[in-house]
mmCIF file of C-alpha atoms in Angstrom:
data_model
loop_
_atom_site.group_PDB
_atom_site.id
_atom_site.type_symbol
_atom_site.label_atom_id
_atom_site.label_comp_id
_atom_site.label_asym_id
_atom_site.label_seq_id
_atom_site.Cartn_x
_atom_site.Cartn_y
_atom_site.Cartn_z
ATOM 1 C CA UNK A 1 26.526 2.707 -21.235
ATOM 2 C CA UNK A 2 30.150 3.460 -20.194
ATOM 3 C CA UNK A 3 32.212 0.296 -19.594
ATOM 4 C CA UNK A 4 33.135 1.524 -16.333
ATOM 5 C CA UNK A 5 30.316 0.960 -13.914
ATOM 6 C CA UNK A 6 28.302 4.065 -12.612
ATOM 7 C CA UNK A 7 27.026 4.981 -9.411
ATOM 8 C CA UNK A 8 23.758 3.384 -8.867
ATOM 9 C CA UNK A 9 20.799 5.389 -6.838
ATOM 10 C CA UNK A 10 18.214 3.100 -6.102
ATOM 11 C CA UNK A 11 15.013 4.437 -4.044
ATOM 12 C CA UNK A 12 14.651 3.976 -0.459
ATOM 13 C CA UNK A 13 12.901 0.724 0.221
ATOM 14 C CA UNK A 14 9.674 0.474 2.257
ATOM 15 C CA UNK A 15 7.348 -1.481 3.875
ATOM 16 C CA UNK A 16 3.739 -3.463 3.335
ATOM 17 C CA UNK A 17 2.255 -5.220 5.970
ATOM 18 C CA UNK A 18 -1.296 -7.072 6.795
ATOM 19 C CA UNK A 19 -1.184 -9.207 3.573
ATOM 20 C CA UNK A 20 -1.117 -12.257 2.166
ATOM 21 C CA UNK A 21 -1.205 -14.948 -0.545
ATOM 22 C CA UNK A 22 -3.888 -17.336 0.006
ATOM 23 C CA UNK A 23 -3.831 -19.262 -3.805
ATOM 24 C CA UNK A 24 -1.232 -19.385 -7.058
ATOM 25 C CA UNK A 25 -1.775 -20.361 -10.566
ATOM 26 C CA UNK A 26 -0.035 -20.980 -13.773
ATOM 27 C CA UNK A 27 0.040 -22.009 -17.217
ATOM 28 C CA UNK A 28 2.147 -22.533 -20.094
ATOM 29 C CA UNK A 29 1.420 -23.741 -23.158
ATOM 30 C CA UNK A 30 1.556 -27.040 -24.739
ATOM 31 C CA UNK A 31 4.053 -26.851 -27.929
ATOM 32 C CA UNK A 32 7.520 -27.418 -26.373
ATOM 33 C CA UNK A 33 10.529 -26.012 -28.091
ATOM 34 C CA UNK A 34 13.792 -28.287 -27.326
ATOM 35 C CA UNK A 35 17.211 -27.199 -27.850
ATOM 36 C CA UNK A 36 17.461 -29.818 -30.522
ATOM 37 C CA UNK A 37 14.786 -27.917 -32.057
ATOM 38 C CA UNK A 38 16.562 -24.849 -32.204
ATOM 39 C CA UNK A 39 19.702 -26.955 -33.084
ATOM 40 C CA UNK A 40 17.630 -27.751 -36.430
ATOM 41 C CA UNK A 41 15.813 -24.496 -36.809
ATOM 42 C CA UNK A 42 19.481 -21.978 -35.947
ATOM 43 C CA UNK A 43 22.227 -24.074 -36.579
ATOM 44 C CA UNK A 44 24.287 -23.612 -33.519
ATOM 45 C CA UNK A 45 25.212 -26.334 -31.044
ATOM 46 C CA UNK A 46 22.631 -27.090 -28.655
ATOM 47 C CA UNK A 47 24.819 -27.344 -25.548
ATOM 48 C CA UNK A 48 25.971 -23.797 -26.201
ATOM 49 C CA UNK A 49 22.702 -22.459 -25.117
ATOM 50 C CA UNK A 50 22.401 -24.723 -21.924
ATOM 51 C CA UNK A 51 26.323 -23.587 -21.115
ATOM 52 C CA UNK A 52 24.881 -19.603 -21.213
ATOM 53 C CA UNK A 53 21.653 -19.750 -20.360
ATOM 54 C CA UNK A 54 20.730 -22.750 -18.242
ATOM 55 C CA UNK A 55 17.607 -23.437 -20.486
ATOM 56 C CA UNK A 56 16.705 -26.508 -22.061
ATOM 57 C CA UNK A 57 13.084 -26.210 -23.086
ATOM 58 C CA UNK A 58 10.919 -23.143 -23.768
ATOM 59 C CA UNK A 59 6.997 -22.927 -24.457
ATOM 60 C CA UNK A 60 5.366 -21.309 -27.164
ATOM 61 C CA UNK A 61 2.124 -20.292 -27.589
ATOM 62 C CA UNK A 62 -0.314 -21.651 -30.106
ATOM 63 C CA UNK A 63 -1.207 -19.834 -33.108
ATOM 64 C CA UNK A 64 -4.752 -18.894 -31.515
ATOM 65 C CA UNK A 65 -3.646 -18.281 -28.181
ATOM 66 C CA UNK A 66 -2.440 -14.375 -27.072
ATOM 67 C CA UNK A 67 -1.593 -13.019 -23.136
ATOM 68 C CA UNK A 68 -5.197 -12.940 -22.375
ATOM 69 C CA UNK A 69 -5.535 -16.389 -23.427
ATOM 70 C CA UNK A 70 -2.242 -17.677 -20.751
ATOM 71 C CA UNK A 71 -3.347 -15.106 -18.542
ATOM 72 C CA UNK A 72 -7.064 -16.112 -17.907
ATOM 73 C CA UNK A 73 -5.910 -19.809 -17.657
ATOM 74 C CA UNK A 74 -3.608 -18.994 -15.272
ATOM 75 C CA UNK A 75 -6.390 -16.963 -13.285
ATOM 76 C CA UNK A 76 -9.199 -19.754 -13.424
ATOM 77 C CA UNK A 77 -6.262 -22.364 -11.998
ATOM 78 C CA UNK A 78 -5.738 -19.672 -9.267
ATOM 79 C CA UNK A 79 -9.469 -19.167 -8.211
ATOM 80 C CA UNK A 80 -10.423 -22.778 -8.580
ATOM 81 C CA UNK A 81 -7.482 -23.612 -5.638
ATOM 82 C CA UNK A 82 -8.961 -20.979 -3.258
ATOM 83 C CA UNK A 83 -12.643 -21.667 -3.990
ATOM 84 C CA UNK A 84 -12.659 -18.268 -4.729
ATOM 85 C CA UNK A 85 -15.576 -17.180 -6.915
ATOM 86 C CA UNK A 86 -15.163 -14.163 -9.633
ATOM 87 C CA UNK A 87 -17.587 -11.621 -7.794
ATOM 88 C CA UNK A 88 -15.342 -12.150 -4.706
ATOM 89 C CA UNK A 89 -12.798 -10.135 -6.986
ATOM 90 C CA UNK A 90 -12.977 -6.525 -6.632
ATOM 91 C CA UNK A 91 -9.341 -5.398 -7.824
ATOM 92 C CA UNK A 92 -7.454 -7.134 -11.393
ATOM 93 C CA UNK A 93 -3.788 -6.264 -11.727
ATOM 94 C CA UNK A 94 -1.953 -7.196 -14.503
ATOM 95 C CA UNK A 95 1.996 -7.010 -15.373
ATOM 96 C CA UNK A 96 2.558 -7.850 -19.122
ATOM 97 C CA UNK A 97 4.641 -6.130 -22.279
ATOM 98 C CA UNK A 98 3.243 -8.162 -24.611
ATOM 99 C CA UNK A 99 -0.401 -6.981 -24.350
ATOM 100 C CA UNK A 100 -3.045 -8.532 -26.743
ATOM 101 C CA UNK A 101 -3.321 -5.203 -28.713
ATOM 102 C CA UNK A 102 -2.025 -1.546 -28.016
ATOM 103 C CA UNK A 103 -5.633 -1.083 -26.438
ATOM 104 C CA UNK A 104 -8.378 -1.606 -25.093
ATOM 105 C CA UNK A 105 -5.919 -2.928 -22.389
ATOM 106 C CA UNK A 106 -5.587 -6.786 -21.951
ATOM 107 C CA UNK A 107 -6.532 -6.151 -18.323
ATOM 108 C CA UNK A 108 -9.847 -4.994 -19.432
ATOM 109 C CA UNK A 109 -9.835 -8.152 -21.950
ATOM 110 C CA UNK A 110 -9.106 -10.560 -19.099
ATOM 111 C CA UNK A 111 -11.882 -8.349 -16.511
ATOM 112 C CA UNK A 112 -14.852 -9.337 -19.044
ATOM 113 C CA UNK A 113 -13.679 -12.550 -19.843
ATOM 114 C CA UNK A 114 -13.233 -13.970 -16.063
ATOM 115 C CA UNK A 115 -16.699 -12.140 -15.521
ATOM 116 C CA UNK A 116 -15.225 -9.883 -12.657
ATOM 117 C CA UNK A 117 -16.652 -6.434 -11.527
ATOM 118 C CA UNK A 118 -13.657 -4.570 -10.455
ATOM 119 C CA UNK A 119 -11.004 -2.016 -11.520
ATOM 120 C CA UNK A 120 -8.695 -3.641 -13.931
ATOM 121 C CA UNK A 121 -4.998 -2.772 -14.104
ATOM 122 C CA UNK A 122 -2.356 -2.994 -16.981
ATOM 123 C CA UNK A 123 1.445 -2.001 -16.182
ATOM 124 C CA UNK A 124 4.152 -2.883 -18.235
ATOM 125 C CA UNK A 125 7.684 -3.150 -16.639
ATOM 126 C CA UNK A 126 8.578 -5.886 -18.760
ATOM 127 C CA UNK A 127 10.129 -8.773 -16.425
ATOM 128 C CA UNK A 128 9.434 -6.710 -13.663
ATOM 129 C CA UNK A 129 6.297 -6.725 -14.499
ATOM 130 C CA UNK A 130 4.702 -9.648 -12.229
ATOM 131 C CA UNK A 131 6.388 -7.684 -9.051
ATOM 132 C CA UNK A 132 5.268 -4.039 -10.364
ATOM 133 C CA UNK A 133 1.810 -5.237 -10.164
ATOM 134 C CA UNK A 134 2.072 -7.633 -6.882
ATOM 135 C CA UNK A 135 3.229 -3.977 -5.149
ATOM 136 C CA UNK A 136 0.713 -2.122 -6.893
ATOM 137 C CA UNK A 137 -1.789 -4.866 -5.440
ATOM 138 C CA UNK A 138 -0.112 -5.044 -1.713
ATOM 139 C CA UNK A 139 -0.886 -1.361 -1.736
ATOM 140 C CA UNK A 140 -4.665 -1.601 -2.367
ATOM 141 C CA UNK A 141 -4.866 -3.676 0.024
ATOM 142 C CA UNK A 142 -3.322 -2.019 2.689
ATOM 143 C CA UNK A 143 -4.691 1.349 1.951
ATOM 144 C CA UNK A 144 -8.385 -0.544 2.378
ATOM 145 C CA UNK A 145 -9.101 0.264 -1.446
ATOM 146 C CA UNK A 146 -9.231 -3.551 -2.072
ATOM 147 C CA UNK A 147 -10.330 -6.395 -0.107
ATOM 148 C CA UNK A 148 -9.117 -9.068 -2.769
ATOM 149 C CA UNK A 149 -6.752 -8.745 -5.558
ATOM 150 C CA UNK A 150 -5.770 -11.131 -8.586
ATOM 151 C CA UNK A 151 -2.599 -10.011 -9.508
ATOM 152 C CA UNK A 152 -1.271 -11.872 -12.534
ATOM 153 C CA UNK A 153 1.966 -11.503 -15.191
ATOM 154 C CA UNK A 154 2.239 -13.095 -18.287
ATOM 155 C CA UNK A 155 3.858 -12.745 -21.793
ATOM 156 C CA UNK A 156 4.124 -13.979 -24.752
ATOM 157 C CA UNK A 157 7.628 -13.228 -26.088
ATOM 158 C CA UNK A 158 7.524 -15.559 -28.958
ATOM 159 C CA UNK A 159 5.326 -12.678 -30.902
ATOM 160 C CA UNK A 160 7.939 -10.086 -30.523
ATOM 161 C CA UNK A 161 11.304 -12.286 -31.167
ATOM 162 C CA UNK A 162 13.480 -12.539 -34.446
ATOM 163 C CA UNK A 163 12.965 -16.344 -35.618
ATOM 164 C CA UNK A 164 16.567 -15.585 -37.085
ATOM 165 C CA UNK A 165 18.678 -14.117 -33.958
ATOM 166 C CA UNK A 166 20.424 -17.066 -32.270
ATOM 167 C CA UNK A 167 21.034 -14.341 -29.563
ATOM 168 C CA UNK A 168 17.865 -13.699 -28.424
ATOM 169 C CA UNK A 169 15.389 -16.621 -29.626
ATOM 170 C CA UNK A 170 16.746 -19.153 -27.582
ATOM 171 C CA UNK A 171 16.281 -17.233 -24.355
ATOM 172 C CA UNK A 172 12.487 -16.448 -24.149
ATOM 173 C CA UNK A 173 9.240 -18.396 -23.566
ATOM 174 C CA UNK A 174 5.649 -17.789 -22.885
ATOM 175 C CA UNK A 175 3.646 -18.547 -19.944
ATOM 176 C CA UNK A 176 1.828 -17.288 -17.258
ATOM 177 C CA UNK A 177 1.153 -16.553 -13.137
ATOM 178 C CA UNK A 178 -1.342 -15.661 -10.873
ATOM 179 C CA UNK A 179 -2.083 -14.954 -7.581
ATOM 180 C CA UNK A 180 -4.599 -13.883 -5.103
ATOM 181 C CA UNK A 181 -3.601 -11.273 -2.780
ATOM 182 C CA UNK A 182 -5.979 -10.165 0.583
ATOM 183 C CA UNK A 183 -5.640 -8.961 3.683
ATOM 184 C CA UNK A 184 -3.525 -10.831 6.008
ATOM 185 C CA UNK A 185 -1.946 -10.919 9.981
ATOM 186 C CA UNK A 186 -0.097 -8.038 10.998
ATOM 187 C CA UNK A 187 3.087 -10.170 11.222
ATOM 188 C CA UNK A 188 2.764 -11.105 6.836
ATOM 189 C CA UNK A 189 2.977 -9.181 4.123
ATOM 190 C CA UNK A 190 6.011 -7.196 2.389
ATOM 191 C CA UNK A 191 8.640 -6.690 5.290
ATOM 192 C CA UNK A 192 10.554 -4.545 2.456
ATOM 193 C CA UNK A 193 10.801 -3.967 -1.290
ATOM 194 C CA UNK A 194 13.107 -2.149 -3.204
ATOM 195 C CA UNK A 195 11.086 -1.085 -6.344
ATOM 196 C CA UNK A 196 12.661 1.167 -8.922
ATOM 197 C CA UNK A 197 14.177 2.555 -12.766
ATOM 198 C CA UNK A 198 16.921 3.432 -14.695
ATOM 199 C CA UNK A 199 15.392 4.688 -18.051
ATOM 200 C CA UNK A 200 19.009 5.861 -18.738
ATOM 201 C CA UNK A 201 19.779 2.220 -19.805
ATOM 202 C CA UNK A 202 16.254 2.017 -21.898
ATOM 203 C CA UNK A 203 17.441 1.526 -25.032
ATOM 204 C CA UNK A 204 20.018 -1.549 -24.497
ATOM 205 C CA UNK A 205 16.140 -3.800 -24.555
ATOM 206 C CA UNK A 206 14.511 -2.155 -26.498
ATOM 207 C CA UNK A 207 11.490 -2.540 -29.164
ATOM 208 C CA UNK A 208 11.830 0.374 -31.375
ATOM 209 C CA UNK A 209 8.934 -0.136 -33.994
ATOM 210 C CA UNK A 210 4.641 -0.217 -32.980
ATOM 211 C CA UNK A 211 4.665 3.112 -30.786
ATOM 212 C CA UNK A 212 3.870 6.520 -31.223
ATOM 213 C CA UNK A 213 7.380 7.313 -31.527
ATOM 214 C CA UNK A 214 7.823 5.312 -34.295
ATOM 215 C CA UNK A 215 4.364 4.277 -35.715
ATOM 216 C CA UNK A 216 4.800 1.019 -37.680
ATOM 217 C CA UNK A 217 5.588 1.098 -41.473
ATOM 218 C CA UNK A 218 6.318 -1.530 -44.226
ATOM 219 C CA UNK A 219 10.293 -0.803 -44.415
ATOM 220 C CA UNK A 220 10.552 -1.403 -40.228
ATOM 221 C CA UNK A 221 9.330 -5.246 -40.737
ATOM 222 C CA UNK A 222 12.252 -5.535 -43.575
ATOM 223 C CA UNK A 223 14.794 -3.740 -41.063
ATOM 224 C CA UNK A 224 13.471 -6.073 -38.339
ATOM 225 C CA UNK A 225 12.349 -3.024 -35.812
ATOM 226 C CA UNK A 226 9.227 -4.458 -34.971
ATOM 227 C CA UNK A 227 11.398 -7.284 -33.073
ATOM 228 C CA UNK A 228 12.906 -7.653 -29.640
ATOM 229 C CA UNK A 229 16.414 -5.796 -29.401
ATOM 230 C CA UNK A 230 18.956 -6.616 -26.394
ATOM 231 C CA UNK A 231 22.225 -5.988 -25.721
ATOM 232 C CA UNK A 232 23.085 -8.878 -24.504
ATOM 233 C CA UNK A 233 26.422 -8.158 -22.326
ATOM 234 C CA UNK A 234 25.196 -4.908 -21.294
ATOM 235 C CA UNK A 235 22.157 -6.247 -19.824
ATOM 236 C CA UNK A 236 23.962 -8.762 -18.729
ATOM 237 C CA UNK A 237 26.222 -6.897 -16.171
ATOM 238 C CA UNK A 238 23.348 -4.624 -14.725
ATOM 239 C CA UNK A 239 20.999 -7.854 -14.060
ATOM 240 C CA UNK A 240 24.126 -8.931 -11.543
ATOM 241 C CA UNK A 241 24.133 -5.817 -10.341
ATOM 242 C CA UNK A 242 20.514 -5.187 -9.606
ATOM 243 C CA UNK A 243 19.758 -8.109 -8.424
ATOM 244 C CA UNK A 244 22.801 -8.372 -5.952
ATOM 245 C CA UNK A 245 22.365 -5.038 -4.707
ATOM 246 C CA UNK A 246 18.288 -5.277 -4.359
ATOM 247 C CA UNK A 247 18.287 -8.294 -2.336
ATOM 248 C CA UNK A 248 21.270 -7.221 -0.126
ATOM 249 C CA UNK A 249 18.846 -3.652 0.413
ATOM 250 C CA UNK A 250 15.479 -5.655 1.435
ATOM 251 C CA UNK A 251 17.207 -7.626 3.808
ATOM 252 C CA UNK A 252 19.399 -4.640 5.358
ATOM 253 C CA UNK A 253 16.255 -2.454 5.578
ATOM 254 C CA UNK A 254 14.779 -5.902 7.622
ATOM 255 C CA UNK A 255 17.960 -6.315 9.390
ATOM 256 C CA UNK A 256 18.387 -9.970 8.402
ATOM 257 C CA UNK A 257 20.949 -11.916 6.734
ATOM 258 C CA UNK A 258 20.718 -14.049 4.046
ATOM 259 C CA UNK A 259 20.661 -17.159 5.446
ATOM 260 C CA UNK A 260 17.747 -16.013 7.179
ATOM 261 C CA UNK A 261 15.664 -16.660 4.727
ATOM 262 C CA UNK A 262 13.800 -19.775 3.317
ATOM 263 C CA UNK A 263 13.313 -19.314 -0.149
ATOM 264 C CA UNK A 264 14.668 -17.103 -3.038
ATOM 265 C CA UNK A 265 12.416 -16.704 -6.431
ATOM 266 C CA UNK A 266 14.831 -14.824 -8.513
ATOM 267 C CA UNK A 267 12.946 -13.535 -12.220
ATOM 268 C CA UNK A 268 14.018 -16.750 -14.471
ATOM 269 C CA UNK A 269 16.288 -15.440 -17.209
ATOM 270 C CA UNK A 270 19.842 -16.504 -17.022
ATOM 271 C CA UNK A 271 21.249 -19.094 -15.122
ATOM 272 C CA UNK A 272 24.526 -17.392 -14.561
ATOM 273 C CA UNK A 273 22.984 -14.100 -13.819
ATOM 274 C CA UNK A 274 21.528 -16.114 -11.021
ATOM 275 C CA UNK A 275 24.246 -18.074 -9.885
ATOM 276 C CA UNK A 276 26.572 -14.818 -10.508
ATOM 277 C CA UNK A 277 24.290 -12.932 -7.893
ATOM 278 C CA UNK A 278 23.824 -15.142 -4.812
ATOM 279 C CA UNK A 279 27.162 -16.445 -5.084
ATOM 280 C CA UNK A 280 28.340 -12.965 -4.121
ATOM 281 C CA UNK A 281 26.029 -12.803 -1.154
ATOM 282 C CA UNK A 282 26.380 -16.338 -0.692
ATOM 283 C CA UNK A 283 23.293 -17.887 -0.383
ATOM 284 C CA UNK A 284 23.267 -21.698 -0.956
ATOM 285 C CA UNK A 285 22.124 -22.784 -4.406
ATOM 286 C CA UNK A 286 19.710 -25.177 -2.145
ATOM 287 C CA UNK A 287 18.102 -22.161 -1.247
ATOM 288 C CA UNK A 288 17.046 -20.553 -4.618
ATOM 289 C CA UNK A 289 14.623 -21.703 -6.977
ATOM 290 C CA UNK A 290 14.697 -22.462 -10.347
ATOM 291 C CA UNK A 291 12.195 -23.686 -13.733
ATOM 292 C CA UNK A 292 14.578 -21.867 -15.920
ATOM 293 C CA UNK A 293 15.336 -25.256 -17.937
ATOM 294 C CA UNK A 294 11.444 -25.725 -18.361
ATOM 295 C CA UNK A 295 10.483 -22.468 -19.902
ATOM 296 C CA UNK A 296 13.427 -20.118 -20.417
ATOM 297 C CA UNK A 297 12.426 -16.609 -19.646
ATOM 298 C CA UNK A 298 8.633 -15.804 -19.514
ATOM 299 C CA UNK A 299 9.186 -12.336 -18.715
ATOM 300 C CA UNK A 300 6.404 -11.305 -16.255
ATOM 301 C CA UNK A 301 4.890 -14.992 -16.254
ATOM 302 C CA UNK A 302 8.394 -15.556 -14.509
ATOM 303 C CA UNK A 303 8.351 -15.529 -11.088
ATOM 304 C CA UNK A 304 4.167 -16.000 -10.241
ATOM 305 C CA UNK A 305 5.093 -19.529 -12.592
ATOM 306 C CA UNK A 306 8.456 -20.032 -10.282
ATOM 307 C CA UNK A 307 5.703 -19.151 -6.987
ATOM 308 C CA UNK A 308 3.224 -21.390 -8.213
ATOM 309 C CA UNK A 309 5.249 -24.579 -8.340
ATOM 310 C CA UNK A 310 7.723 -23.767 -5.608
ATOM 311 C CA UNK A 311 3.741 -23.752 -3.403
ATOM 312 C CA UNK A 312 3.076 -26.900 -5.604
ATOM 313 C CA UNK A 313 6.556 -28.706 -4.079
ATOM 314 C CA UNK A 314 5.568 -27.964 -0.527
ATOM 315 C CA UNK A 315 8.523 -25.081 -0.697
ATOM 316 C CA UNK A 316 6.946 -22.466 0.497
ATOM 317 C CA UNK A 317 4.673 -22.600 4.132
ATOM 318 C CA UNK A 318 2.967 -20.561 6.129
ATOM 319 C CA UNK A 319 6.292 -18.046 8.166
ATOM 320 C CA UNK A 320 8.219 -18.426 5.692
ATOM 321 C CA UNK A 321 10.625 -15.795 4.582
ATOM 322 C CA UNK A 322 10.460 -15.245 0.654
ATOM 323 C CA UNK A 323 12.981 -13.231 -1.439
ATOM 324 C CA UNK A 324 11.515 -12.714 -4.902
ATOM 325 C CA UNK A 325 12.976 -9.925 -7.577
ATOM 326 C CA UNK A 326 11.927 -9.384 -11.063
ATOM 327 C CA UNK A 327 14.513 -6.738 -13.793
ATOM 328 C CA UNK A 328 13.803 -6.078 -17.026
ATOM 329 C CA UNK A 329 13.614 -3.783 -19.978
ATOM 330 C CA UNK A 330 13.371 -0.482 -18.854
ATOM 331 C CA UNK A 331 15.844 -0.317 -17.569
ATOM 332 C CA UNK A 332 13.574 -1.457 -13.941
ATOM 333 C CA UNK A 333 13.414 -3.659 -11.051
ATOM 334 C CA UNK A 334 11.305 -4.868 -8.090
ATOM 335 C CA UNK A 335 12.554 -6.862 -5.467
ATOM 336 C CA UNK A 336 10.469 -8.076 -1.683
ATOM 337 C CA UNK A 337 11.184 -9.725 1.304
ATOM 338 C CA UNK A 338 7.841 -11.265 1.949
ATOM 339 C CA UNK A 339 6.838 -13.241 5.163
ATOM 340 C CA UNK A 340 4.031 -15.453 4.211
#
């Protein structure tokens, strides 16, 4: 990308009404990863991560666990706080990047192992991924295709990261986020959402090696291609951006102002991208949550993790405005103004 910034064309946003959340769940696993440990592991200083990042802790998953494993975890916690039972299910979405195996789809993994008869529904938009599939969801529903949806995100980023890049492995976590999604008053639901890409930017986060483009081969795991790559800065800047600029749309579409609403779950990946963003539309840091020091970025398990503990900490009631956005690799984002 050019140093100078280019014009940004987002699509116009819309509208989803008549639907609601009724339960959240998440999971992370159990081995904690402490700056100190990457201190030991690295060699770099472990406040410099906490000064650029914001993280202090991430989660890793177990040597037996994969995204199905978080993911159905996450699920069960879910159903078991609605009293929802799995043939009450008749719609699985699921937003991941870091599926089980190139196929058959971890969705489909996840539909036999929860015991659900339904469609099930895999789309990757990386850290976007959780909102991707909550839109996706919201849609079914109001179209009368679905009656009740579990939408969930989750990754596992510690499969895909270089052990060795102190630019990258500090950053990411696993974990996972569910939610069930049904049909709601005509006053709830998605008063706007600005949902979109920029594939120009796709290669600044990128994983070149394990696709058809570039089927893997011995001489890619010595190169390193079947890891994560980011540009760090890059991304950086555009995350600001998006995020900024995506919020400031939902709410002009619903002709409110910031302060109008009651919660903000930005995607957890960068304290400073955060802070950068609402700072400009000056939304008080009171106002925004934030697990970022728990987990560091869990990619799609992001936000539905952020959701289900904000619900856990009484933040979020019933009429309450809720701002979440989710940007990723891709380059893509999706960002709602929800009334619950």
């Amino acid at each position: 990308m050019d140093s100078e910034k280019k014009p940004t064309h987002r699509p116009r946003c819309r509208q989803l009404m008549g639907v609601r959340v009724i339960s959240t769940g998440s999971y992370v696993p159990s081995t904690v990863l402490d700056n100190n440990h990457l201190h030991a592991m690295l060699g770099f200083d472990s406040d410099w991560i906490v000064k650029r990042t914001g993280i202090l802790e991430r989660r890793h998953a177990a040597p037996h666990e994969a995204t199905s494993d978080l993911c159905i975890e996450a699920a069960n916690r879910c159903l078991k706080k609605a009293g929802v039972e799995a043939k009450d299910i008749d719609l699985l979405v699921l937003g991941t990047f870091t599926p089980d195996m190139s196929f058959p789809s971890t969705a489909s993994i996840i539909q036999d192992r929860l015991g659900l008869v339904c469609p099930a529904i895999e789309v990757e938009a990386a850290c976007a991924g959780f909102m991707y599939a909550l839109i996706t969801a919201a849609s079914y529903i109001v179209s009368g295709a679905s009656d009740m949806a579990l939408v969930i995100g989750g990754d596992t980023n510690s499969r895909i990261l270089n052990p060795n890049d102190i630019k990258t492995f500090p950053l990411f976590g696993d974990g996972a986020g569910a939610v069930l999604l049904t049909r709601g008053r005509p006053d709830q639901g998605i008063l706007s959402y600005s949902m979109g890409s920029d594939g120009a930017g796709g290669m600044l986060l990128c994983r070149e090696s394990g696709g058809s483009r570039m089927p893997p081969k011995p001489e890619h795991l010595v190169e390193g291609k079947h890891f994560m790559y980011m540009d760090g800065r890059a991304v950086f800047r555009w995350a600001v951006d998006i995020l900024c600029d995506t919020i400031q749309d939902v709410l002009n579409y619903s002709n409110l102002q910031p302060n109008d609403v009651d919660l903000y779950i930005p995607h957890q990946a960068n304290i400073r991208i955060i802070n950068a963003s609402i700072d400009v539309l000056k939304i008080p840091r009171s106002k925004v949550f934030n697990n970022l020091d728990k987990y560091g970025n869990t990619s799609a398990g992001s936000i539905p993790l952020a959701l289900d503990e904000a619900f856990t900490e009484g933040r979020v009631k019933d009429g309450n405005l809720i701002v979440m956005s989710g940007f990723g690799a891709g380059l893509v984002w999706g960002t709602a103004l929800m009334r619950w």
